[in-house]
CSV table of C-alpha atoms in Angstrom, one decimal:
chain,number,residue,atom,x,y,z
A,848,MET,CA,86.0,-22.5,7.7
A,849,PRO,CA,84.7,-26.2,8.7
A,850,LYS,CA,87.8,-28.4,8.1
A,851,ASN,CA,85.8,-32.0,7.4
A,852,ILE,CA,85.6,-31.5,3.5
A,853,GLU,CA,87.2,-33.6,2.2
A,854,PRO,CA,87.1,-34.3,-2.3
A,855,GLY,CA,84.3,-35.7,-3.2
A,856,PHE,CA,81.9,-33.8,-1.6
A,857,MET,CA,78.9,-31.7,-3.9
A,858,ILE,CA,78.8,-27.9,-4.0
A,859,PHE,CA,75.2,-26.0,-3.6
A,860,LEU,CA,74.7,-22.5,-3.6
A,861,ALA,CA,71.9,-23.3,-1.0
A,862,ASP,CA,70.3,-25.9,0.5
A,863,GLY,CA,67.3,-27.9,-1.4
A,864,GLN,CA,68.7,-26.3,-5.1
A,865,SER,CA,70.5,-29.1,-7.1
A,866,ALA,CA,74.3,-29.6,-6.5
A,867,ALA,CA,77.0,-27.1,-8.9
A,868,GLY,CA,79.5,-28.8,-9.0
A,869,ALA,CA,81.8,-30.8,-6.6
A,870,VAL,CA,85.1,-30.7,-4.8
A,871,ARG,CA,87.9,-31.4,-6.6
A,872,GLU,CA,91.3,-30.7,-4.1
A,873,VAL,CA,91.2,-29.1,-0.3
A,874,LYS,CA,94.0,-26.9,-0.1
A,875,ASP,CA,96.1,-26.8,2.7
A,876,SER,CA,95.7,-23.0,3.1
A,877,GLY,CA,91.8,-23.8,3.5
A,878,GLY,CA,91.1,-23.0,0.0
A,879,LEU,CA,89.3,-25.1,-2.3
A,880,VAL,CA,89.7,-26.2,-6.2
A,881,VAL,CA,86.2,-27.2,-7.2
A,882,ASN,CA,84.6,-28.7,-10.5
A,883,VAL,CA,81.6,-26.8,-11.9
A,884,GLU,CA,79.3,-28.7,-14.0
A,885,ASN,CA,80.1,-27.4,-17.6
A,886,GLY,CA,82.2,-24.6,-17.0
A,887,GLY,CA,85.4,-26.4,-15.2
A,888,ASP,CA,87.5,-25.4,-11.8
A,889,PHE,CA,87.7,-23.0,-9.9
A,890,ASP,CA,89.8,-21.8,-6.8
A,891,ILE,CA,88.3,-20.8,-3.8
A,892,ALA,CA,88.8,-18.8,-0.9
A,893,ALA,CA,88.4,-20.6,2.6
A,894,ASP,CA,85.9,-17.8,3.2
A,895,ALA,CA,83.1,-18.1,0.3
A,896,VAL,CA,81.7,-21.5,2.2
A,897,SER,CA,79.3,-21.1,4.2
A,898,ASP,CA,78.2,-24.5,5.7
A,899,VAL,CA,79.1,-27.9,5.1
A,900,HIS,CA,77.9,-31.1,6.2
A,901,GLU,CA,75.7,-34.3,5.1
A,902,GLY,CA,78.9,-34.4,2.3
A,903,LYS,CA,77.6,-31.8,0.6
A,904,VAL,CA,79.1,-28.0,0.4
A,905,ILE,CA,77.2,-24.6,1.2
A,906,LEU,CA,78.9,-21.3,-0.5
A,907,ARG,CA,78.8,-18.2,-0.6
A,908,LEU,CA,77.6,-16.4,-4.4
A,909,ASP,CA,79.1,-13.3,-3.0
A,910,ARG,CA,82.5,-14.8,-1.7
A,911,LEU,CA,83.2,-16.6,-5.6
A,912,PRO,CA,85.2,-15.0,-8.3
A,913,ASP,CA,83.3,-13.0,-11.2
A,914,SER,CA,84.2,-16.3,-13.8
A,915,MET,CA,82.6,-19.2,-11.5
A,916,GLN,CA,80.0,-16.9,-10.9
A,917,GLU,CA,79.4,-16.6,-14.9
A,918,ALA,CA,80.1,-19.9,-14.8
A,919,LEU,CA,76.9,-20.7,-13.1
A,920,ARG,CA,74.9,-18.7,-15.2
A,921,HIS,CA,75.4,-22.1,-17.7
A,922,LEU,CA,75.4,-25.3,-15.6
A,923,HIS,CA,72.6,-27.0,-17.2
A,924,ASP,CA,73.1,-25.3,-20.8
A,925,ALA,CA,75.1,-28.3,-22.3
A,926,GLU,CA,72.2,-30.8,-21.9
A,927,TYR,CA,70.2,-32.2,-24.4
A,928,PRO,CA,67.1,-29.8,-24.3
A,929,ILE,CA,64.3,-32.2,-23.9
A,930,TYR,CA,65.8,-33.2,-21.2
A,931,ARG,CA,66.5,-30.7,-19.5
A,932,ALA,CA,64.1,-29.4,-16.7
A,933,ASP,CA,63.7,-25.8,-17.3
A,934,ASP,CA,62.2,-25.9,-13.0
A,935,PRO,CA,64.4,-28.1,-11.6
A,936,ALA,CA,61.3,-29.0,-8.7
A,937,GLN,CA,60.0,-31.2,-11.6
A,938,GLY,CA,62.3,-33.8,-12.9
A,939,THR,CA,63.5,-35.5,-16.0
A,940,PRO,CA,59.9,-35.1,-19.1
A,941,GLU,CA,58.5,-38.7,-19.5
A,942,ASP,CA,60.2,-39.9,-22.0
A,943,PRO,CA,56.5,-41.3,-24.2
A,944,ALA,CA,58.8,-44.1,-25.9
A,945,MET,CA,59.7,-45.3,-22.2
A,946,ARG,CA,56.5,-45.6,-20.9
A,947,ASP,CA,55.6,-47.6,-24.3
A,948,GLU,CA,57.8,-50.4,-24.0
A,949,GLU,CA,56.7,-50.7,-20.0
A,950,GLU,CA,53.7,-52.1,-20.8
């Protein structure tokens, strides 16, 4: 695992995807404590990291604990439904009330 990981780096399952959480702690053993959005903290081994660049930590899904994989399936469950995008590429839906205020 690269040694340049710092607390606060965002975690991803692949480049180009939305962040899934952040690094909370880098352990002396090389492992990490990461916080998954809507899922809490998880300890992961150093071999679960596939790449690190630009403040991003890319993880290997097949090396993550089962409990963390389950949490990753529920990242956006707690979001308010009308603002949650089913397709992250769509972004946040426009609020018609906000458009009327701007005009």
